[in-house]
XYZ file of C-alpha atoms in Angstrom:
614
model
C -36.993 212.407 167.434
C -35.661 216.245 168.812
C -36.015 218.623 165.731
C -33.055 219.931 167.845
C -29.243 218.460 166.075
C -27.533 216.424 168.366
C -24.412 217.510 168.888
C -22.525 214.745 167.719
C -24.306 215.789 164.218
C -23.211 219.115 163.994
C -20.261 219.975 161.828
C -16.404 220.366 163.328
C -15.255 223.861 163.373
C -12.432 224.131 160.900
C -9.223 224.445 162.384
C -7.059 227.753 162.267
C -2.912 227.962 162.159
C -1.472 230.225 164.289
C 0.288 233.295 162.792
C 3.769 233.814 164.088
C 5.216 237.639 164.506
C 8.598 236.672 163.558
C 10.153 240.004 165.015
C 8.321 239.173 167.830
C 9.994 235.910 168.117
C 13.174 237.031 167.616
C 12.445 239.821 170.047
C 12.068 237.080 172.540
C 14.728 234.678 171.846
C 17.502 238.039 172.521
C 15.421 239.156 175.262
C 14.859 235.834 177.196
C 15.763 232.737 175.729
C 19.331 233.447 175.198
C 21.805 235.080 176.920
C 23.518 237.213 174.450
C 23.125 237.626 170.582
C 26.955 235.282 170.878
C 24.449 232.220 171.002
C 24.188 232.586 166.778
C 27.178 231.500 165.809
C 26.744 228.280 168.038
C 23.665 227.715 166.344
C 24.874 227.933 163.042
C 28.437 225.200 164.351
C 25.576 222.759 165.897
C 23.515 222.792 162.706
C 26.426 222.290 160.713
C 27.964 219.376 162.928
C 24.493 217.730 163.369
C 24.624 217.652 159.268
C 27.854 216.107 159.128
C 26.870 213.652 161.662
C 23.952 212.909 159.716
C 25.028 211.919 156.616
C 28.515 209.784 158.104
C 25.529 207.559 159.797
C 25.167 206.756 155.958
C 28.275 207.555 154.307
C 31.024 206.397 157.093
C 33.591 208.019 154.658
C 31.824 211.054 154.349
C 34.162 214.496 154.356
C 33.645 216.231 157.951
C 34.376 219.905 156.656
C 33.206 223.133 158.505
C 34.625 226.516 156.767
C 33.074 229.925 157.782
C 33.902 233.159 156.106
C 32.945 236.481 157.659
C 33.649 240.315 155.934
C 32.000 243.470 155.349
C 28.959 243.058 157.548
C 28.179 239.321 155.974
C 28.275 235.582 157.209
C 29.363 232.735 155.149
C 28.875 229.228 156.739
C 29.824 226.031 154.559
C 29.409 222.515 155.823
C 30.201 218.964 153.895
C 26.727 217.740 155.911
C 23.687 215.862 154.696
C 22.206 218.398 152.894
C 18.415 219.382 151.594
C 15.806 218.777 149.594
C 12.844 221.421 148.317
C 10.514 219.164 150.384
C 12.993 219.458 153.650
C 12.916 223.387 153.339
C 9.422 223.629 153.394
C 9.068 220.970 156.118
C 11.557 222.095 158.221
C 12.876 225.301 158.181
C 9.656 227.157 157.824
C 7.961 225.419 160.396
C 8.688 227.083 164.180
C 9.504 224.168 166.334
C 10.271 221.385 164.112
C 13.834 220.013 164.284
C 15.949 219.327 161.450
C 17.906 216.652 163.291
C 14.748 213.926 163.221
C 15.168 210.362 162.143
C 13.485 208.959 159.063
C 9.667 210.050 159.207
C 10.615 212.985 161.055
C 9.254 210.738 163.958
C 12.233 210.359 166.758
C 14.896 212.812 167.444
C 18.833 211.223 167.264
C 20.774 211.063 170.112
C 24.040 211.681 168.003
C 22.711 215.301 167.282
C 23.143 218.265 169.339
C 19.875 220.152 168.333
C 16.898 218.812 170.073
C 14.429 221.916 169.999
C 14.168 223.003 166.722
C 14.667 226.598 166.536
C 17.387 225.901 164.756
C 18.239 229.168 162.041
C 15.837 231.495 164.007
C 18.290 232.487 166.335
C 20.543 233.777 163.152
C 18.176 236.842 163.228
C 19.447 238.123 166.454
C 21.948 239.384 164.430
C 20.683 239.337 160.889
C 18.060 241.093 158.736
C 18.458 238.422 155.881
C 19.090 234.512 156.079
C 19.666 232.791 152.561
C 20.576 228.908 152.727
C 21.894 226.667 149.552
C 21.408 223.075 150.418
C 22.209 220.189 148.240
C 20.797 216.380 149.698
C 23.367 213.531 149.946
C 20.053 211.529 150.559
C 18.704 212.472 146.663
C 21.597 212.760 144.528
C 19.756 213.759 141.241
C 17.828 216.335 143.012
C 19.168 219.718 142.353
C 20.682 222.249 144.854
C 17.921 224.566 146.383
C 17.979 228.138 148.216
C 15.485 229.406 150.946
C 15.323 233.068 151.654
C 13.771 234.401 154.742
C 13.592 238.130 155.931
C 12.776 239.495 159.812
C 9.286 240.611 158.654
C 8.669 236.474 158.700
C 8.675 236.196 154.714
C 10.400 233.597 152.923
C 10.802 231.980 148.978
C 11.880 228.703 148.067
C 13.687 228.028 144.445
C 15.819 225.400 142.920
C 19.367 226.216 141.725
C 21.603 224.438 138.521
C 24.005 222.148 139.502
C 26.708 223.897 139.796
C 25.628 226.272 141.971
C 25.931 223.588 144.731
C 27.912 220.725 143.082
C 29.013 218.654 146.277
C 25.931 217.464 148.968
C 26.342 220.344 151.957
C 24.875 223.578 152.695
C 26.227 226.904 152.647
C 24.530 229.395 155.266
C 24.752 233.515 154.395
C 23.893 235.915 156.794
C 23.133 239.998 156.387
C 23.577 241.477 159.465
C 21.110 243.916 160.716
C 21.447 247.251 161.942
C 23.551 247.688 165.023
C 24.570 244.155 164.565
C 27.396 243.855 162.175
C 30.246 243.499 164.949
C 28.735 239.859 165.977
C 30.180 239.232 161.704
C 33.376 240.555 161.959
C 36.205 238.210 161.389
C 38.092 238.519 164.584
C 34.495 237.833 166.398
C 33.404 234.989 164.510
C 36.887 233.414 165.039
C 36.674 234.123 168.844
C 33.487 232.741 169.104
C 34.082 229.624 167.320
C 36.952 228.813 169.238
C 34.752 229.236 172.203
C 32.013 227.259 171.229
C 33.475 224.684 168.717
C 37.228 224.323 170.372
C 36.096 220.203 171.513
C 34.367 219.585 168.054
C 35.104 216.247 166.522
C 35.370 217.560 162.875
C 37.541 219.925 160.772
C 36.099 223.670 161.524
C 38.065 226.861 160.309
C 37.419 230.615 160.361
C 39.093 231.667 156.954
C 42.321 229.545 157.327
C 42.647 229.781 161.097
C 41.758 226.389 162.879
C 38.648 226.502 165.550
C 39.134 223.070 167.127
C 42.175 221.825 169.157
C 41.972 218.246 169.720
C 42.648 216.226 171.882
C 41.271 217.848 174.821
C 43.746 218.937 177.398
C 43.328 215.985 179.965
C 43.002 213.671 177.104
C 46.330 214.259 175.445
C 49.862 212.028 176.047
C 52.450 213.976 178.422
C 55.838 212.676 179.359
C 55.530 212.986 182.574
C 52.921 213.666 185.301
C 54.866 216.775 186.416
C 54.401 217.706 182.145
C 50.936 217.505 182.490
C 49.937 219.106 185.574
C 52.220 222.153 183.967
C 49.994 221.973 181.186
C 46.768 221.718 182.735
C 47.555 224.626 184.714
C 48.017 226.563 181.397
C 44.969 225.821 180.286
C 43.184 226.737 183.472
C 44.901 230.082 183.150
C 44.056 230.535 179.590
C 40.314 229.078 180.412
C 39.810 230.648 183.781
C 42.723 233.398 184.472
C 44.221 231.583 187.423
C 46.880 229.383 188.312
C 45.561 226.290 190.017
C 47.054 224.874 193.326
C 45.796 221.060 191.497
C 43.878 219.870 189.183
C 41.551 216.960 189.543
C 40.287 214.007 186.729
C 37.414 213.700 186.351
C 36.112 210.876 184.601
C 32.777 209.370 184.752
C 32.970 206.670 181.224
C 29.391 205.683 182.437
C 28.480 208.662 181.752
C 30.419 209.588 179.198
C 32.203 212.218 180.987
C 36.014 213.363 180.329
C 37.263 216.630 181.793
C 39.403 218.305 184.846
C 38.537 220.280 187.976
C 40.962 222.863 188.867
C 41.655 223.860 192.814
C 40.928 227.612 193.474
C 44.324 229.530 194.323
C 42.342 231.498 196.955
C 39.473 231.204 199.238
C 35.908 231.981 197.953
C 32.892 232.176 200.344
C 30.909 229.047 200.431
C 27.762 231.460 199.279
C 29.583 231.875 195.972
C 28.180 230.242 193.289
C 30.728 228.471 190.943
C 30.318 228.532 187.215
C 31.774 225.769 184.844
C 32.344 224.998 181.101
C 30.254 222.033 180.071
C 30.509 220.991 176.537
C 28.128 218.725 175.079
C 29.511 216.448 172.433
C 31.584 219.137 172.212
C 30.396 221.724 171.728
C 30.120 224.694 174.308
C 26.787 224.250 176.228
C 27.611 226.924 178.887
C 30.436 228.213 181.164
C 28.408 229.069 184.036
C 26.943 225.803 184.837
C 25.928 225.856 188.728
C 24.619 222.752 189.373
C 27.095 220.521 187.996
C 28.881 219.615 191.657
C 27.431 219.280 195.207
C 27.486 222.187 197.126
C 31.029 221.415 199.415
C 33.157 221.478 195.888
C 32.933 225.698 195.882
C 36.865 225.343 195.924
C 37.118 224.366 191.908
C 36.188 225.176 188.916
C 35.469 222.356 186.380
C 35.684 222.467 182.201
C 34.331 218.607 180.595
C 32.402 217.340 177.939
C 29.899 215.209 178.207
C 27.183 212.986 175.591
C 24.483 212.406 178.469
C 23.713 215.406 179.969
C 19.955 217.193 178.764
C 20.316 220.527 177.885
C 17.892 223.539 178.514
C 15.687 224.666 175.797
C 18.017 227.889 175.279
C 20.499 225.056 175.477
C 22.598 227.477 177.781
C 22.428 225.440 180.875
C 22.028 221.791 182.290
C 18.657 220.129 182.584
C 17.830 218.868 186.488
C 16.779 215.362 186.478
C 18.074 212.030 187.238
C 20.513 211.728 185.084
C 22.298 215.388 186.391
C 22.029 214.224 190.023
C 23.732 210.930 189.507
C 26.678 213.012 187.909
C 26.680 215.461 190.201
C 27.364 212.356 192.951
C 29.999 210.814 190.736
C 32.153 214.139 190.053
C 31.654 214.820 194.125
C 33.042 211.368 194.882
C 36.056 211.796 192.693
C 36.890 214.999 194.333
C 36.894 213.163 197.916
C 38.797 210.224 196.375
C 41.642 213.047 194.813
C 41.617 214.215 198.571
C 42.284 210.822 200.213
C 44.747 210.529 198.042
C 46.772 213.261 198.922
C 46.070 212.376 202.610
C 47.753 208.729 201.984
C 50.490 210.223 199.765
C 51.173 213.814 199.356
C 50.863 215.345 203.035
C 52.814 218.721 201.590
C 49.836 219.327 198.702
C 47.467 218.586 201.531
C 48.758 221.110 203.687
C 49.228 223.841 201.087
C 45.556 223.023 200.041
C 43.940 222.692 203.187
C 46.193 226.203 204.195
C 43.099 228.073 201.630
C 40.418 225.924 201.735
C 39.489 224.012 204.760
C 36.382 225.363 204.852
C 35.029 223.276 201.914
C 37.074 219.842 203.231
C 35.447 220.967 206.992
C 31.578 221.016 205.112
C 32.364 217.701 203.577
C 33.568 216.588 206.369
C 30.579 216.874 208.471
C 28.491 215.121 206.333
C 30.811 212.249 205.319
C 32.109 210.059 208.608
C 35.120 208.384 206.391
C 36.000 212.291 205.558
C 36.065 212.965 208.927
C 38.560 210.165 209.871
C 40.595 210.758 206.882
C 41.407 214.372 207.747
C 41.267 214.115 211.568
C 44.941 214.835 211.152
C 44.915 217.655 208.783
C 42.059 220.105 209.777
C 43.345 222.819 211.274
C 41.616 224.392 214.444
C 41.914 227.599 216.633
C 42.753 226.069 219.830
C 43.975 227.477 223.804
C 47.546 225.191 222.393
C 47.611 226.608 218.918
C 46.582 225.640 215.764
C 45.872 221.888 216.211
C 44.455 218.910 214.612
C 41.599 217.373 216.207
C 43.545 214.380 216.140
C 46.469 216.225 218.126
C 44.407 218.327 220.566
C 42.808 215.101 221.557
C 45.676 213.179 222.014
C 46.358 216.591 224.686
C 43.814 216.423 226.177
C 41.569 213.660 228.324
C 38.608 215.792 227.734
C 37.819 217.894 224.337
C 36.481 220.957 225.332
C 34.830 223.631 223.103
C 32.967 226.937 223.247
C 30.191 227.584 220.239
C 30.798 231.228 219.799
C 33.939 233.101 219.086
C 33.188 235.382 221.722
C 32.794 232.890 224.167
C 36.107 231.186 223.159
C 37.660 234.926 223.799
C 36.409 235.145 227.498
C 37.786 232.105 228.499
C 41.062 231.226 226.556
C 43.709 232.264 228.435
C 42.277 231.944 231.526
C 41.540 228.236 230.378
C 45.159 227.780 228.999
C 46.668 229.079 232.331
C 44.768 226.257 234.526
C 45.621 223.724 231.937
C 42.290 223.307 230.408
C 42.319 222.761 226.602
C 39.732 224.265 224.919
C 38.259 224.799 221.184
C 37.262 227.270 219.310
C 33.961 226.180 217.607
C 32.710 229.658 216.999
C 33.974 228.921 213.351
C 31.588 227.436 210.360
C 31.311 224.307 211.331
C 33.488 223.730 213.843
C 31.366 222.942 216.537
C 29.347 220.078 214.425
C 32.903 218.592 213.864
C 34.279 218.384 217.236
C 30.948 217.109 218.122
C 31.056 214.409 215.516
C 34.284 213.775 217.260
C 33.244 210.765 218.960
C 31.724 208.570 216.140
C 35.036 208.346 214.339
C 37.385 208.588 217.648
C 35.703 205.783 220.087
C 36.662 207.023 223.252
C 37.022 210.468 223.321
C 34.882 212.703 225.583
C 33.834 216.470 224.207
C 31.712 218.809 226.592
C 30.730 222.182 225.665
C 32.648 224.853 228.028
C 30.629 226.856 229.911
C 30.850 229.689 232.356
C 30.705 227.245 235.249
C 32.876 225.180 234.055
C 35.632 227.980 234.305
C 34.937 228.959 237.346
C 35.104 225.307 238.789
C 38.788 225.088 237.778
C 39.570 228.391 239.094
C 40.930 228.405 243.129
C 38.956 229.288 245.844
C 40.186 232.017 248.138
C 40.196 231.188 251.795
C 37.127 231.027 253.614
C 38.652 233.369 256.136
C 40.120 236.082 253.718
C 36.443 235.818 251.934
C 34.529 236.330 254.960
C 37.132 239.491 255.462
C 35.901 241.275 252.405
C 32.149 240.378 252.429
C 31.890 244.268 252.800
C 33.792 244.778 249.934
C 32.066 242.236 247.687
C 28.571 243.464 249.086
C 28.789 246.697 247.742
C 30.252 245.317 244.004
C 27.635 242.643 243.672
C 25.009 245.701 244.354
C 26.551 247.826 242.022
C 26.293 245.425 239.235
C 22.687 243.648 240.117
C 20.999 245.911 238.027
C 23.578 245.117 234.970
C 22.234 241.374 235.352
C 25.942 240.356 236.709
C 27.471 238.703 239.724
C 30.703 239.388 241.704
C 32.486 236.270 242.813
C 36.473 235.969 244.255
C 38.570 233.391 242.902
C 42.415 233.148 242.344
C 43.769 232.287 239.446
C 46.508 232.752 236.537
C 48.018 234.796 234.882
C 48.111 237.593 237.836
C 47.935 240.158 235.448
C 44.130 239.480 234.596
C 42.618 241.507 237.260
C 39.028 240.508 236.416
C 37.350 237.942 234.061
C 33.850 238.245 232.915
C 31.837 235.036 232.052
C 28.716 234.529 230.912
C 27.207 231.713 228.250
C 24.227 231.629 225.636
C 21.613 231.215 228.603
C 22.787 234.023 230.298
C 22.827 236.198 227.086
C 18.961 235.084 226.629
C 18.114 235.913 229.696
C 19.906 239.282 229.959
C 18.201 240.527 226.126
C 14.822 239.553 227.856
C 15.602 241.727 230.987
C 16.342 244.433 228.949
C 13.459 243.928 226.229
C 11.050 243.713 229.566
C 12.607 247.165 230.967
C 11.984 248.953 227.696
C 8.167 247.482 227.009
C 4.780 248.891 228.168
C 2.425 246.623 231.025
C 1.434 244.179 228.848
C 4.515 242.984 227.617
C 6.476 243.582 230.407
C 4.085 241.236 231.946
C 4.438 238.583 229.147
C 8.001 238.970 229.383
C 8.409 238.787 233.102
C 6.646 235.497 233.180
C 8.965 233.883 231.034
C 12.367 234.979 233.624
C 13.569 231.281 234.107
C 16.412 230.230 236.181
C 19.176 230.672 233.423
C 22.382 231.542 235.805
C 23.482 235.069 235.500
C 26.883 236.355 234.166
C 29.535 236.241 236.620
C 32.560 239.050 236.934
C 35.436 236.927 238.426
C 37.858 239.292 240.324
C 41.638 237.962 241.061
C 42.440 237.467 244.823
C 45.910 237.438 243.232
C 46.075 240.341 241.317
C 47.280 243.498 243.133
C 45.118 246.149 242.060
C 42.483 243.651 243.210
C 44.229 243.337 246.241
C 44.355 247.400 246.852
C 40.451 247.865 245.588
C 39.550 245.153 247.986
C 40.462 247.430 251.042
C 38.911 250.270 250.182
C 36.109 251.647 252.705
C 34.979 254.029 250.700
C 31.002 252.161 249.101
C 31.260 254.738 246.206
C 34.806 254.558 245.458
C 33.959 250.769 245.915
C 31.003 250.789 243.070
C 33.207 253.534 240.926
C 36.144 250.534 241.031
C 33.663 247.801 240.395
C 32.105 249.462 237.149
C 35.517 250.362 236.012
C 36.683 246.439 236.251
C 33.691 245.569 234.683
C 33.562 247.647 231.980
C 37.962 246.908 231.383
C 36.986 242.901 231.254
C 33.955 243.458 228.968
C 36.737 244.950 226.334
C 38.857 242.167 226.933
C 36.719 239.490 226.046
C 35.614 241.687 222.939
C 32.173 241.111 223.697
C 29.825 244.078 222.110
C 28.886 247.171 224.233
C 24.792 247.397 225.387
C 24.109 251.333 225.947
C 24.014 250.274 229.886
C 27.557 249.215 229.337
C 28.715 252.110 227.491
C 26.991 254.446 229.623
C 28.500 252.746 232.670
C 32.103 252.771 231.518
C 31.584 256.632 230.609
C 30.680 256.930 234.651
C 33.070 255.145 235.801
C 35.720 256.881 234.075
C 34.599 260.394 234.662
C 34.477 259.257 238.362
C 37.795 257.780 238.270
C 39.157 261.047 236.782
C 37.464 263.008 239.778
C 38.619 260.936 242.089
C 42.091 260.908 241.116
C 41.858 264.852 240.743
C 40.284 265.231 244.534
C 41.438 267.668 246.534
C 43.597 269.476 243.984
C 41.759 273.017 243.462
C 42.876 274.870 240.939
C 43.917 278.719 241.103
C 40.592 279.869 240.110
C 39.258 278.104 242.393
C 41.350 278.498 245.696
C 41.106 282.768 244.529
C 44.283 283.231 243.361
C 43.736 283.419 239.552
């Protein structure tokens, strides 16, 4: 056999414990675990609850008692809970990452707790220098009261007490605050921050002799009258949230075990916005900037509820994503649409008011949710060439729904539309165009075509043939002065008569025009590249009006550069009208055409100067 040792023979390493920096730790947990040193004082309510829930699993009558007691810089945090033993000390709160809140054998954690991580008091020295517990088990009534000590340097003792310095099962939490710190233990902050946290907790919690908890919750409690409690809810949204709602919503998911209220923004917010809401977990605060709780379309309210299923982050500041979060998030969404059909059925006036400052958010459910769609086909508003309309109405109008896709599109052709008795849409609006589109799958029937530039022009009159043919030298020398601008000149009459020119153009003719100019500014090779992709998009069109009388008076001109002076100006005047933005060819060419304007209206009046006579 090898003189070599196999390595199967050789001896196993002995195994080393880590050593813990304890300020480092805490350095950590106040730099990036938690959001603010205010996370302490929920640490030490959860421990405290999780103790009383403890030892009722075993002693139903148990007293549920919470007192804290805050002066001069110092903490004092009594509980009626389950208590410890020497053995649990040593176990559990000297060993980083080991929960308190375990069943028997330390083996499974409880569902009826609120503590699932196990850092438990560490978070106590974002704020304090010194942490001294008294603890007296419920579990081992002979055994005698104990106190652990621990510092910020990560040094702790352990020593039994006599019996009367603990008589009752509980434990009794001091804190020293450390430098800079001793704010987070004043009274008035303790109390505040209770209240904040612990306001939902099922168990009797004071700060000196002022009460913490306020049971039941707001949407839980008896009113006389629904009118009675929407008053009240909307005092608690402006106590909670510093607005006045237009509504407030239930929400109640018992499969989930879910109780709370959704208030309805006063104002419109951008969909972009990220809403925050209060979850509390088993009642106690979890966070009041929760993101994720509702699907995206719900930006219009802000939610408060508590909940018993939700998982909470390790900082236990915000809301777990799994299953279980995605399945509520579904649930809360659909009782928001069913609060919304209901109002559609019954309360048209609330509707109205609400969909007055948010329609946006109904408008993004809507496109996603057919039934939506149908139930607020009446109540959407929509810019329209007859108003503000309903889909529901303008189709009733009209045999034929149509709609532009830009707002500046919808500006060129509006009241020239309206005038020849074409109805048309604005979908330049978020999204508007998707809806009107979707138009047909809940409306059987109804026919929607997008509105273009030739479209327009097709319901415009032609002029005669003969009066045409008359000005061909007139229209010869416009269409050349505005070929290089990428633009036609064609004669049409139409209403109103004041509209002495229209300009239309759509999205292909926009394309084509930025690759014109992109090919006149670029060197050989990519004005070659460029120039091979010119397709056959039509160009934009200025429409003058046979009808209109300047029209009429330009249109007999003789004069070619008095002719391309006129042209430019028109085109420049029905550019501004249709608020469509300037290219530096445009600009430049209205500054031409109104300096020539200017000199021709000034020709052949010489000044004295000039004549000799100054």
């Amino acid at each position: 056999m090898d003189s070599q040792t196999s390595p199967s023979s050789q001896a196993s390493p002995s195994p080393h414990t880590f050593q813990v920096d304890l300020r480092g730790l805490v350095d950590l947990l106040s730099h990036h675990l938690y959001s603010s040193p205010r996370v302490y004082l929920r640490e030490l309510l959860q421990n405290a609850v999780d103790a009383i829930t403890a030892r009722r699993a075993e002693e139903p009558g148990a007293p549920a008692r919470v007192r804290l007691f805050a002066s001069g810089g110092e903490l004092r945090v009594e509980d009626s809970g389950v208590g410890l033993t020497e053995s649990d000390l040593h176990t559990l709160l000297a060993t980083i990452g080991r929960s308190s809140k375990r069943a028997d054998g330390l083996q499974e954690a409880r569902s009826d707790f609120l503590g699932q991580f196990g850092i438990g008091l560490l978070a106590c020295f974002v704020v304090a220098e010194r942490i001294r517990v008294v603890s007296r088990s419920s579990r081992t009534p002979g055994a005698p009261p104990v106190e652990w000590t621990a510092r910020d340097d990560g040094s702790y003792t352990v020593r039994t007490l006599p019996h009367e310095a603990r008589p009752e099962p509980g434990t009794t939490v001091h804190l020293v605050a450390r430098a800079g710190a001793a704010e987070w233990l004043t009274e008035q902050r303790v109390l505040q921050l209770a209240r904040d946290f612990g306001s939902l907790l099922p168990y009797d919690v004071k700060v000196g002799d002022e009460p913490v908890t306020d049971l039941p919750a707001p949407w839980d409690r008896p009113y006389a009258s629904p009118a009675n409690r929407r008053v009240a809810l909307a005092r608690h949204c402006h106590e909670l949230f510093g607005f006045t709602p237009l509504d407030s919503v239930e929400l109640s998911v018992p499969l989930a075990g879910i109780r709370g209220v959704a208030y309805v923004l006063p104002a419109a917010v951008s969909p972009a916005q990220r809403a925050g809401h209060r979850v509390h977990l088993k009642g106690m605060l979890l966070t009041d900037r929760a993101e994720q709780l509702l699907p995206d379309w719900a930006f219009f309210v802000r939610c408060v509820l508590d909940t018993d299923s939700l998982r909470p982050t390790a900082s236990r500041e915000s809301l777990y994503e799994d299953e279980t979060l995605a399945a509520v998030r579904e649930a809360l969404g659909e009782r928001i649409r069913a609060w919304l059909t209901g109002l559609a059925a019954g309360d048209p006036e609330r509707l109205a008011a609400f969909l007055a400052v948010h329609h946006l958010g109904v408008k993004s459910l809507a496109r996603h949710d057919k039934e939506m769609l149908r139930t607020m086909l009446p109540w959407l508003p929509f810019e329209t060439t007859d108003g503000r309309l309903s889909l529901e109405e303008f189709a009733q109008r009209h045999p034929v729904v149509h709609f532009t896709r830009t707002v500046e599109e919808y500006r060129q052709v509006a009241p020239i539309a309206s005038a020849q008795g074409v109805g048309v849409i604005n979908g330049g609006y978020t999204y508007d165009s998707e809806l009107v589109e979707a138009l047909p799958s809940v409306r059987p029937g109804t026919v929607v075509a997008e509105l273009d530039a030739d479209t327009v022009t097709a319901h415009l009159d032609a002029v005669d043939a003969a009066e045409e043919l008359a000005l061909s030298g007139f229209l010869a020398a416009a269409r050349a002065k505005l070929d290089p601008l990428g633009c036609d000149v064609v004669l049409r009459a139409f209403h109103p008569l004041s509209v002495p020119a229209l300009h239309l153009d759509d999205r292909a003719a926009r394309h084509e025009q930025a690759r014109a100019d992109a090919e006149s500014q670029a060197d050989d090779l990519w004005a070659g590249i460029l120039g091979s992709l010119r397709g056959s998009a039509p160009r934009a069109r200025l429409v003058l009006n046979h009808l209109n009388p300047l029209i009429r008076r330009i249109s007999s001109l003789r004069d070619a550069e008095l002719i391309g002076t006129a042209t430019e100006s028109l085109y420049g005047q029905a550019l501004l009208m249709a608020q469509r933005p300037l290219r530096p060819a445009d600009s430049a060419l209205l500054n031409r055409a109104f300096i020539g304007l200017l000199e021709w209206a000034t020709h052949g009046e010489a000044t004295p100067e000039e004549d000799g006579r100054g």
